[in-house]
Amino acid sequence: MDKLRITGGRPLEGEIRISGAKNAALPILCAALLTAKPLTLTNVPALRDVSTMAKLLGEMGLSVKRSPERTVLHAPSIEDPTASYDLVKTMRASVLVLGPLLARCGRAKVSLPGGCAIGARPVDQHVTGLEAMGATIAIEHGYMHATAERLRGARIVMDLVTVTGTENLMMAAALAEGETLIENAAREPEVVDLARCLTAMGAKIQGAGSPVIRITGVRTLGGAEHRVVPDRIETGTYLAAAAATGGKVRLTGAVPDALDATLDKLREAGATVATTGDSIELQMSGRPTAVSLRTAPYPGFATDMQAQFMALATVAHGTAVITETIFENRFMHALEMQRLGADIRLEGNTAIVNGVARLQGARVMATDLRASAGLVIAGLVAEGETVVDRVYQLDRGYEALENKLSALGARVERVRSGLL
Ligand code: EPZ
């Protein structure tokens, strides 16, 4: 497996452009299942997960034409509404085909995603919501077999805030008979971007971005053109890397408003942050100050930024208390950061990080996407060489990571498997 070799100890400096958001692109690609007309998307990031989703949709009979400028999806008909285990096991977001397939075809066979490195991650809220809309869902041999003559509107109060759960039900409700209310809905910007795309296709949606989303179903949806929103987690990752290395960067093509909680914490850590239009400038002089945080659904502090801020805390002045409330097993990176000399104590869903003056390079293992981003930041700060194993985790969610880091002056290179 490819590895990333990082020689740390140099502040990041310069300007890069932010890519489209993985967690908006994935549900929006699934929205193409809802219409017989072409859906044209721009700003789709070139990521491993996007390729997996394109493959999954292609297996159902969709035509997916991708170029750097645009991705055109067309599903005049859906031959086989099935999402196989082989693909679903590589990417949980595949469950996002369930709602659209049920709404469009009246049937779907979707593999259960199974366990994940960061937590159990059940899909019970997706299933309960679709059943409330009249679907019958049987679990057989590891697959969800779902049928529904035509979904009908319902009032659905989610037991907890779930991003893809909200997205799945919103897509299903777009073609259902009557009105659906989703309460305790996720408010993430990616949910809003999906609603924007569905509305461009002719859906009737109100309240996306608030805890209550109202969808009035229509008989059919049309085609549309949609630009995927920039990636707030990619943005936050580069900002945290700049802050941890004592650098000065400018990120363009971003959405500063979607990053309030992250920017507030960076300012608390001592960074100077300025936003103008779609760009964010950050400068950190000297060592950061320890910042404690608690992850929460949007607009709270994103769990997908937790590992990156732990890396920042490892070299900060003082002690940071980091509490993870979304996923029950999202501290794998802490054990790897200890290999670089970090002082981290884990107590249940809380990590106590005592900042140290310096980290030393070492070999580390990436366990999941955001954990690997945290390890890359720790490697950029550490003295000497760090080798991050299992880079494919990073390729799932960061477009051209080593090119962008090199453009900011980092010494980083990809080492093909077997060469180290
Ligand atoms: C989305 O995952 C993101 N993925 C995740 O990003 C992100 O970490 C997460 O939201 C939280 O912000 C995509 O958008 C593709 P949830 P999702 O359902 O929707 C529990 C990344 O790094 N739950 O909001 O799968 C669940 O176990 C990825 O880009 C149920 O119990 O997350 C978790 O504890 C990682 N039953 C909590 O809710 C359900 O039916 C929130 O999960 C659904 C979820």
Short mmCIF file of C-alpha atoms and ligand atoms in Angstrom, two decimals:
data_model
loop_
_atom_site.label_atom_id
_atom_site.label_comp_id
_atom_site.label_asym_id
_atom_site.label_seq_id
_atom_site.Cartn_x
_atom_site.Cartn_y
_atom_site.Cartn_z
CA MET A 1 0.00 0.00 0.00
CA ASP A 2 1.15 3.53 -0.79
CA LYS A 3 2.60 5.60 2.02
CA LEU A 4 3.17 9.29 2.60
CA ARG A 5 6.64 10.40 3.65
CA ILE A 6 6.67 13.77 5.43
CA THR A 7 9.70 15.75 6.58
CA GLY A 8 8.33 18.07 9.22
CA GLY A 9 9.34 21.28 10.94
CA ARG A 10 8.50 23.84 8.25
CA PRO A 11 5.63 26.39 8.53
CA LEU A 12 3.02 26.13 5.76
CA GLU A 13 2.94 29.24 3.58
CA GLY A 14 1.11 30.19 0.41
CA GLU A 15 -2.25 29.92 -1.31
CA ILE A 16 -4.36 26.96 -2.48
CA ARG A 17 -7.88 26.44 -3.82
CA ILE A 18 -10.46 24.34 -1.98
CA SER A 19 -12.21 21.48 -3.79
CA GLY A 20 -15.86 20.46 -3.85
CA ALA A 21 -17.26 18.74 -0.75
CA LYS A 22 -17.13 14.92 -0.60
CA ASN A 23 -20.09 14.81 1.79
CA ALA A 24 -22.22 16.93 -0.54
CA ALA A 25 -21.13 15.24 -3.77
CA LEU A 26 -21.98 11.70 -2.56
CA PRO A 27 -25.72 12.29 -1.80
CA ILE A 28 -26.06 14.58 -4.83
CA LEU A 29 -24.73 11.86 -7.14
CA CYS A 30 -27.46 9.59 -5.70
CA ALA A 31 -30.10 12.24 -6.48
CA ALA A 32 -29.59 11.36 -10.17
CA LEU A 33 -31.51 8.13 -9.42
CA LEU A 34 -34.65 10.24 -8.84
CA THR A 35 -35.02 11.48 -12.44
CA ALA A 36 -35.05 10.13 -16.00
CA LYS A 37 -33.38 13.36 -17.15
CA PRO A 38 -29.65 14.17 -17.15
CA LEU A 39 -28.13 15.75 -14.01
CA THR A 40 -25.02 17.85 -14.67
CA LEU A 41 -22.69 18.56 -11.74
CA THR A 42 -19.68 20.83 -11.50
CA ASN A 43 -17.03 21.19 -8.73
CA VAL A 44 -17.20 17.41 -8.10
CA PRO A 45 -13.95 16.47 -6.27
CA ALA A 46 -11.68 13.80 -7.79
CA LEU A 47 -11.80 11.43 -4.83
CA ARG A 48 -11.74 7.67 -4.29
CA ASP A 49 -15.24 7.77 -2.69
CA VAL A 50 -16.66 9.65 -5.67
CA SER A 51 -15.26 6.96 -7.99
CA THR A 52 -16.80 4.26 -5.79
CA MET A 53 -20.21 5.98 -5.95
CA ALA A 54 -19.92 6.41 -9.74
CA LYS A 55 -19.15 2.69 -10.02
CA LEU A 56 -22.09 1.77 -7.80
CA LEU A 57 -24.50 3.90 -9.88
CA GLY A 58 -23.01 2.53 -13.11
CA GLU A 59 -23.74 -1.02 -11.90
CA MET A 60 -27.42 -0.02 -11.64
CA GLY A 61 -27.46 1.05 -15.27
CA LEU A 62 -26.82 4.82 -14.96
CA SER A 63 -24.54 6.47 -17.46
CA VAL A 64 -21.91 8.46 -15.59
CA LYS A 65 -19.66 10.70 -17.71
CA ARG A 66 -16.88 12.39 -15.75
CA SER A 67 -14.40 15.09 -16.79
CA PRO A 68 -12.49 17.60 -14.67
CA GLU A 69 -15.08 20.24 -15.68
CA ARG A 70 -18.30 18.32 -15.09
CA THR A 71 -19.98 15.05 -14.24
CA VAL A 72 -23.12 14.14 -16.19
CA LEU A 73 -25.37 11.42 -14.79
CA HIS A 74 -28.32 9.96 -16.69
CA ALA A 75 -30.78 7.30 -15.55
CA PRO A 76 -33.48 7.02 -18.23
CA SER A 77 -34.24 3.69 -16.56
CA ILE A 78 -32.77 1.70 -13.65
CA GLU A 79 -32.15 -1.89 -14.62
CA ASP A 80 -30.98 -3.30 -11.31
CA PRO A 81 -31.79 -1.34 -8.10
CA THR A 82 -29.13 -3.25 -6.14
CA ALA A 83 -26.15 -2.01 -4.11
CA SER A 84 -23.79 -4.93 -3.63
CA TYR A 85 -21.87 -5.77 -0.46
CA ASP A 86 -18.56 -5.55 -2.35
CA LEU A 87 -19.06 -1.83 -2.91
CA VAL A 88 -21.07 -0.93 0.18
CA LYS A 89 -18.41 -2.44 2.47
CA THR A 90 -15.84 -0.01 1.00
CA MET A 91 -18.04 3.06 1.50
CA ARG A 92 -20.91 3.38 3.99
CA ALA A 93 -22.36 6.36 2.13
CA SER A 94 -23.61 3.83 -0.43
CA VAL A 95 -26.67 3.53 1.83
CA LEU A 96 -27.74 6.86 0.24
CA VAL A 97 -29.09 4.97 -2.78
CA LEU A 98 -31.82 3.34 -0.64
CA GLY A 99 -34.26 6.29 -0.44
CA PRO A 100 -33.97 7.37 -4.11
CA LEU A 101 -34.26 3.79 -5.46
CA LEU A 102 -37.35 3.11 -3.34
CA ALA A 103 -38.92 6.40 -4.44
CA ARG A 104 -38.15 5.93 -8.15
CA CYS A 105 -38.42 2.13 -8.61
CA GLY A 106 -40.61 1.05 -5.68
CA ARG A 107 -37.96 -1.51 -4.75
CA ALA A 108 -34.31 -1.69 -3.71
CA LYS A 109 -31.81 -4.28 -2.51
CA VAL A 110 -29.04 -2.60 -0.53
CA SER A 111 -26.32 -4.29 1.49
CA LEU A 112 -26.18 -3.36 5.17
CA PRO A 113 -22.98 -1.33 5.61
CA GLY A 114 -21.68 -3.35 8.60
CA GLY A 115 -19.26 -2.01 11.24
CA CYS A 116 -16.79 0.86 10.80
CA ALA A 117 -13.46 1.87 12.38
CA ILE A 118 -15.02 4.88 14.13
CA GLY A 119 -18.16 3.26 15.50
CA ALA A 120 -21.11 0.89 15.11
CA ARG A 121 -22.93 3.33 12.83
CA PRO A 122 -26.33 1.58 12.50
CA VAL A 123 -28.86 2.75 9.86
CA ASP A 124 -32.00 2.20 11.95
CA GLN A 125 -33.16 5.81 11.53
CA HIS A 126 -33.02 5.47 7.73
CA VAL A 127 -35.13 2.28 7.91
CA THR A 128 -37.64 3.61 10.47
CA GLY A 129 -38.17 6.78 8.45
CA LEU A 130 -38.78 4.90 5.19
CA GLU A 131 -41.16 2.51 6.97
CA ALA A 132 -43.09 5.54 8.25
CA MET A 133 -43.47 6.50 4.58
CA GLY A 134 -45.04 3.12 3.85
CA ALA A 135 -42.04 1.04 2.82
CA THR A 136 -41.61 -2.59 3.81
CA ILE A 137 -37.97 -3.40 4.61
CA ALA A 138 -36.80 -6.94 5.33
CA ILE A 139 -33.23 -7.76 6.31
CA GLU A 140 -32.11 -11.02 4.66
CA HIS A 141 -28.59 -12.40 4.26
CA GLY A 142 -27.02 -9.04 5.06
CA TYR A 143 -29.19 -7.09 2.64
CA MET A 144 -32.07 -4.67 3.11
CA HIS A 145 -34.86 -5.72 0.75
CA ALA A 146 -37.14 -2.70 0.47
CA THR A 147 -40.45 -2.38 -1.39
CA ALA A 148 -43.15 0.29 -1.60
CA GLU A 149 -45.90 0.79 -4.17
CA ARG A 150 -45.56 4.57 -3.83
CA LEU A 151 -44.08 6.20 -0.75
CA ARG A 152 -46.46 8.53 1.05
CA GLY A 153 -45.71 11.63 3.12
CA ALA A 154 -45.26 11.26 6.89
CA ARG A 155 -44.20 13.15 10.01
CA ILE A 156 -40.84 11.73 11.04
CA VAL A 157 -39.20 12.72 14.32
CA MET A 158 -35.61 11.46 14.23
CA ASP A 159 -34.37 9.91 17.49
CA LEU A 160 -31.01 11.56 16.91
CA VAL A 161 -29.43 13.87 14.39
CA THR A 162 -28.16 11.87 11.43
CA VAL A 163 -26.72 13.49 8.29
CA THR A 164 -27.16 10.72 5.73
CA GLY A 165 -30.39 9.66 7.44
CA THR A 166 -31.84 13.12 6.81
CA GLU A 167 -30.52 13.10 3.23
CA ASN A 168 -31.95 9.63 2.44
CA LEU A 169 -35.42 10.57 3.72
CA MET A 170 -35.37 13.97 2.01
CA MET A 171 -34.64 12.30 -1.34
CA ALA A 172 -37.34 9.65 -0.78
CA ALA A 173 -39.91 12.28 0.22
CA ALA A 174 -39.23 14.33 -2.93
CA LEU A 175 -41.23 11.77 -5.00
CA ALA A 176 -43.63 10.62 -2.27
CA GLU A 177 -47.35 11.26 -2.30
CA GLY A 178 -48.19 14.20 -0.03
CA GLU A 179 -46.16 16.08 2.56
CA THR A 180 -43.30 14.84 4.72
CA LEU A 181 -42.00 16.57 7.83
CA ILE A 182 -38.53 15.59 9.04
CA GLU A 183 -38.03 16.83 12.63
CA ASN A 184 -34.72 16.86 14.52
CA ALA A 185 -33.18 16.91 11.06
CA ALA A 186 -29.46 17.39 10.43
CA ARG A 187 -28.56 21.02 9.58
CA GLU A 188 -25.20 20.41 7.89
CA PRO A 189 -24.32 22.61 4.86
CA GLU A 190 -24.12 19.40 2.82
CA VAL A 191 -27.81 18.70 3.60
CA VAL A 192 -28.61 22.23 2.41
CA ASP A 193 -26.60 21.72 -0.78
CA LEU A 194 -28.50 18.50 -1.55
CA ALA A 195 -31.80 20.35 -0.99
CA ARG A 196 -30.59 23.06 -3.38
CA CYS A 197 -29.87 20.47 -6.08
CA LEU A 198 -33.21 18.68 -5.56
CA THR A 199 -35.04 22.02 -5.77
CA ALA A 200 -33.28 22.74 -9.07
CA MET A 201 -34.66 19.34 -10.23
CA GLY A 202 -38.19 20.47 -9.32
CA ALA A 203 -38.55 19.24 -5.74
CA LYS A 204 -40.56 21.23 -3.19
CA ILE A 205 -38.44 21.55 -0.04
CA GLN A 206 -38.56 24.10 2.78
CA GLY A 207 -36.47 24.46 5.90
CA ALA A 208 -33.23 22.70 4.87
CA GLY A 209 -30.57 23.91 7.31
CA SER A 210 -33.11 24.09 10.14
CA PRO A 211 -34.20 21.24 12.49
CA VAL A 212 -37.52 20.91 10.61
CA ILE A 213 -37.58 20.12 6.88
CA ARG A 214 -40.90 20.12 4.98
CA ILE A 215 -41.06 18.27 1.63
CA THR A 216 -44.13 18.24 -0.63
CA GLY A 217 -43.78 15.27 -2.96
CA VAL A 218 -44.09 15.60 -6.74
CA ARG A 219 -44.85 12.94 -9.42
CA THR A 220 -41.61 13.35 -11.33
CA LEU A 221 -38.36 15.30 -11.13
CA GLY A 222 -36.47 16.86 -14.02
CA GLY A 223 -32.82 17.32 -14.88
CA ALA A 224 -30.69 20.19 -13.60
CA GLU A 225 -27.24 21.72 -13.41
CA HIS A 226 -25.69 22.07 -9.95
CA ARG A 227 -22.37 23.25 -8.56
CA VAL A 228 -21.27 21.21 -5.51
CA VAL A 229 -20.52 23.36 -2.44
CA PRO A 230 -16.85 23.71 -1.36
CA ASP A 231 -15.51 21.29 1.25
CA ARG A 232 -15.58 22.87 4.74
CA ILE A 233 -13.69 19.92 6.25
CA GLU A 234 -10.89 20.13 3.68
CA THR A 235 -10.78 23.88 4.40
CA GLY A 236 -10.60 23.31 8.15
CA THR A 237 -7.89 20.68 7.71
CA TYR A 238 -5.51 23.04 5.87
CA LEU A 239 -6.23 25.83 8.37
CA ALA A 240 -5.44 23.52 11.31
CA ALA A 241 -2.23 22.41 9.55
CA ALA A 242 -1.17 26.02 9.06
CA ALA A 243 -1.93 26.84 12.71
CA ALA A 244 -0.03 23.78 13.99
CA THR A 245 3.08 24.56 11.92
CA GLY A 246 3.06 28.30 12.75
CA GLY A 247 2.34 29.23 9.14
CA LYS A 248 0.52 31.77 6.97
CA VAL A 249 -1.93 30.59 4.31
CA ARG A 250 -4.74 31.80 2.08
CA LEU A 251 -7.48 29.41 0.99
CA THR A 252 -9.71 30.40 -1.92
CA GLY A 253 -12.96 28.96 -3.25
CA ALA A 254 -14.10 28.31 0.35
CA VAL A 255 -17.30 29.07 2.32
CA PRO A 256 -16.18 30.84 5.51
CA ASP A 257 -19.72 30.93 6.94
CA ALA A 258 -19.85 27.13 7.06
CA LEU A 259 -16.81 27.08 9.37
CA ASP A 260 -17.79 29.32 12.26
CA ALA A 261 -17.11 26.80 15.02
CA THR A 262 -13.75 25.85 13.50
CA LEU A 263 -12.63 29.46 12.94
CA ASP A 264 -13.64 30.41 16.50
CA LYS A 265 -11.47 27.60 17.90
CA LEU A 266 -8.53 28.61 15.66
CA ARG A 267 -8.79 32.19 16.95
CA GLU A 268 -8.94 30.81 20.51
CA ALA A 269 -5.69 28.94 19.75
CA GLY A 270 -4.07 32.28 18.91
CA ALA A 271 -4.37 32.39 15.13
CA THR A 272 -5.23 35.54 13.22
CA VAL A 273 -8.06 34.66 10.84
CA ALA A 274 -9.51 36.98 8.17
CA THR A 275 -12.30 36.10 5.75
CA THR A 276 -13.24 37.96 2.57
CA GLY A 277 -15.82 36.60 0.14
CA ASP A 278 -14.78 33.03 -0.64
CA SER A 279 -11.29 33.23 0.86
CA ILE A 280 -9.87 32.65 4.32
CA GLU A 281 -6.45 33.86 5.50
CA LEU A 282 -4.82 32.45 8.60
CA GLN A 283 -1.57 33.36 10.32
CA MET A 284 -0.15 31.77 13.44
CA SER A 285 2.89 33.34 15.05
CA GLY A 286 4.65 31.05 17.52
CA ARG A 287 3.19 28.09 19.38
CA PRO A 288 -0.60 27.67 19.54
CA THR A 289 -2.53 27.84 22.81
CA ALA A 290 -4.34 24.69 23.95
CA VAL A 291 -8.03 24.69 23.02
CA SER A 292 -10.62 22.34 24.51
CA LEU A 293 -13.59 21.26 22.43
CA ARG A 294 -16.67 19.06 22.30
CA THR A 295 -17.90 17.68 18.99
CA ALA A 296 -21.58 18.17 18.10
CA PRO A 297 -23.93 18.17 15.09
CA TYR A 298 -23.78 21.33 12.92
CA PRO A 299 -23.51 24.21 13.76
CA GLY A 300 -21.51 22.74 16.64
CA PHE A 301 -17.84 21.69 16.29
CA ALA A 302 -17.54 19.04 13.55
CA THR A 303 -16.46 15.54 14.57
CA ASP A 304 -14.67 15.42 11.18
CA MET A 305 -12.31 18.14 12.51
CA GLN A 306 -11.57 16.46 15.85
CA ALA A 307 -8.39 14.55 14.85
CA GLN A 308 -6.90 17.61 13.14
CA PHE A 309 -7.43 19.70 16.30
CA MET A 310 -5.92 16.92 18.42
CA ALA A 311 -2.77 17.21 16.30
CA LEU A 312 -2.80 20.97 16.94
CA ALA A 313 -3.20 20.35 20.69
CA THR A 314 -0.21 17.97 20.82
CA VAL A 315 2.20 20.94 20.43
CA ALA A 316 0.13 23.67 22.08
CA HIS A 317 0.84 25.59 25.26
CA GLY A 318 -1.25 23.97 28.02
CA THR A 319 -3.80 21.17 28.23
CA ALA A 320 -6.71 20.57 25.86
CA VAL A 321 -9.73 18.44 26.78
CA ILE A 322 -11.31 16.95 23.66
CA THR A 323 -14.72 15.26 24.00
CA GLU A 324 -16.09 13.18 21.12
CA THR A 325 -19.91 12.92 21.33
CA ILE A 326 -20.84 11.64 17.84
CA PHE A 327 -18.85 8.43 17.33
CA GLU A 328 -17.93 5.99 20.06
CA ASN A 329 -14.53 4.94 18.67
CA ARG A 330 -12.96 8.03 17.13
CA PHE A 331 -9.65 8.29 19.01
CA MET A 332 -7.59 5.73 17.09
CA HIS A 333 -5.29 8.55 15.92
CA ALA A 334 -4.41 9.39 19.55
CA LEU A 335 -2.51 6.11 19.94
CA GLU A 336 -0.60 6.81 16.73
CA MET A 337 0.19 10.39 17.79
CA GLN A 338 1.68 8.99 21.00
CA ARG A 339 4.21 7.25 18.75
CA LEU A 340 5.36 10.74 17.69
CA GLY A 341 5.87 11.67 21.35
CA ALA A 342 2.49 13.25 22.05
CA ASP A 343 1.21 13.26 25.65
CA ILE A 344 -2.42 12.09 25.39
CA ARG A 345 -4.57 10.32 28.00
CA LEU A 346 -7.86 8.72 26.97
CA GLU A 347 -10.79 8.47 29.39
CA GLY A 348 -13.94 7.13 27.75
CA ASN A 349 -15.03 9.66 25.09
CA THR A 350 -12.56 12.27 26.33
CA ALA A 351 -8.91 12.83 25.43
CA ILE A 352 -6.69 14.94 27.67
CA VAL A 353 -3.84 16.35 25.60
CA ASN A 354 -0.88 17.96 27.38
CA GLY A 355 1.00 20.00 24.79
CA VAL A 356 4.71 19.19 24.34
CA ALA A 357 7.48 21.42 22.94
CA ARG A 358 8.17 19.11 19.99
CA LEU A 359 7.19 15.86 18.29
CA GLN A 360 9.61 13.41 16.65
CA GLY A 361 8.95 11.77 13.29
CA ALA A 362 8.01 8.05 13.25
CA ARG A 363 6.04 5.49 11.23
CA VAL A 364 2.29 5.65 11.86
CA MET A 365 -0.82 3.91 10.56
CA ALA A 366 -3.93 5.65 9.18
CA THR A 367 -7.11 3.97 10.52
CA ASP A 368 -9.75 6.19 8.91
CA LEU A 369 -10.02 9.27 6.72
CA ARG A 370 -9.93 12.07 9.30
CA ALA A 371 -7.54 10.21 11.63
CA SER A 372 -5.08 10.15 8.73
CA ALA A 373 -5.50 13.91 8.23
CA GLY A 374 -4.63 14.38 11.90
CA LEU A 375 -1.53 12.21 11.48
CA VAL A 376 -0.41 14.20 8.43
CA ILE A 377 -0.64 17.42 10.48
CA ALA A 378 1.33 15.83 13.33
CA GLY A 379 3.93 14.71 10.78
CA LEU A 380 4.20 18.26 9.37
CA VAL A 381 4.95 19.53 12.89
CA ALA A 382 7.30 16.72 13.97
CA GLU A 383 11.08 16.90 13.67
CA GLY A 384 12.52 14.54 11.11
CA GLU A 385 10.65 12.06 8.98
CA THR A 386 7.15 10.64 9.49
CA VAL A 387 5.77 7.88 7.29
CA VAL A 388 1.98 7.54 7.19
CA ASP A 389 0.89 4.07 6.10
CA ARG A 390 -2.42 3.30 4.27
CA VAL A 391 -2.64 6.54 2.31
CA TYR A 392 -5.72 5.21 0.51
CA GLN A 393 -7.66 6.46 3.54
CA LEU A 394 -6.64 10.02 2.64
CA ASP A 395 -7.44 9.56 -1.05
CA ARG A 396 -11.03 8.87 -0.06
CA GLY A 397 -11.59 12.46 1.05
CA TYR A 398 -8.70 14.79 0.09
CA GLU A 399 -8.16 15.78 -3.55
CA ALA A 400 -4.47 16.01 -4.58
CA LEU A 401 -3.37 16.29 -0.93
CA GLU A 402 0.39 16.05 -1.46
CA ASN A 403 0.24 18.55 -4.37
CA LYS A 404 -1.66 21.06 -2.28
CA LEU A 405 0.66 20.58 0.71
CA SER A 406 3.72 20.94 -1.54
CA ALA A 407 2.21 24.16 -2.92
CA LEU A 408 2.21 25.39 0.70
CA GLY A 409 5.91 24.52 1.04
CA ALA A 410 5.57 21.18 2.82
CA ARG A 411 8.11 18.40 2.21
CA VAL A 412 5.82 15.52 1.44
CA GLU A 413 5.93 12.70 -1.08
CA ARG A 414 3.92 9.61 -1.91
CA VAL A 415 5.90 6.40 -1.75
CA ARG A 416 4.55 3.61 -3.92
CA SER A 417 3.86 0.33 -2.12
CA GLY A 418 6.84 -1.95 -1.62
CA LEU A 419 9.38 0.91 -1.80
CA LEU A 420 9.52 1.41 1.98
C1 EPZ B 1 -21.94 11.78 7.96
O1 EPZ B 1 -21.94 10.39 8.30
C2 EPZ B 1 -20.60 12.03 7.28
N1 EPZ B 1 -20.50 11.20 6.09
C3 EPZ B 1 -19.47 11.71 8.24
O2 EPZ B 1 -18.23 12.06 7.63
C4 EPZ B 1 -19.62 12.55 9.50
O3 EPZ B 1 -18.65 12.17 10.43
C5 EPZ B 1 -21.02 12.33 10.11
O4 EPZ B 1 -22.04 12.59 9.14
C6 EPZ B 1 -21.27 13.24 11.29
O5 EPZ B 1 -21.10 14.57 10.96
C7 EPZ B 1 -21.16 11.59 4.96
O6 EPZ B 1 -21.85 12.60 4.91
C8 EPZ B 1 -21.00 10.71 3.76
P1 EPZ B 1 -24.60 10.26 11.18
P2 EPZ B 1 -23.29 9.66 8.77
O7 EPZ B 1 -25.67 9.37 10.65
O8 EPZ B 1 -24.45 10.31 8.13
C9 EPZ B 1 -25.74 7.38 14.81
C10 EPZ B 1 -16.02 11.76 6.86
O9 EPZ B 1 -14.97 11.66 7.50
N2 EPZ B 1 -26.79 6.84 13.95
O10 EPZ B 1 -24.88 11.72 11.25
O11 EPZ B 1 -23.08 8.21 8.59
C11 EPZ B 1 -24.32 7.09 14.31
O12 EPZ B 1 -23.87 5.83 14.71
C12 EPZ B 1 -17.27 11.02 7.37
O13 EPZ B 1 -16.16 12.44 5.85
C13 EPZ B 1 -27.65 5.91 14.44
O14 EPZ B 1 -27.55 5.49 15.61
O15 EPZ B 1 -23.28 10.01 10.32
C14 EPZ B 1 -23.53 8.23 14.94
O16 EPZ B 1 -23.18 7.90 16.24
C15 EPZ B 1 -16.99 10.13 8.52
N3 EPZ B 1 -28.64 5.42 13.63
C16 EPZ B 1 -24.52 9.39 14.92
O17 EPZ B 1 -25.81 8.81 14.78
C17 EPZ B 1 -28.79 5.85 12.33
O18 EPZ B 1 -29.69 5.37 11.62
C18 EPZ B 1 -24.33 10.39 13.79
O19 EPZ B 1 -24.14 9.70 12.60
C19 EPZ B 1 -27.90 6.82 11.85
C20 EPZ B 1 -26.90 7.29 12.67
#
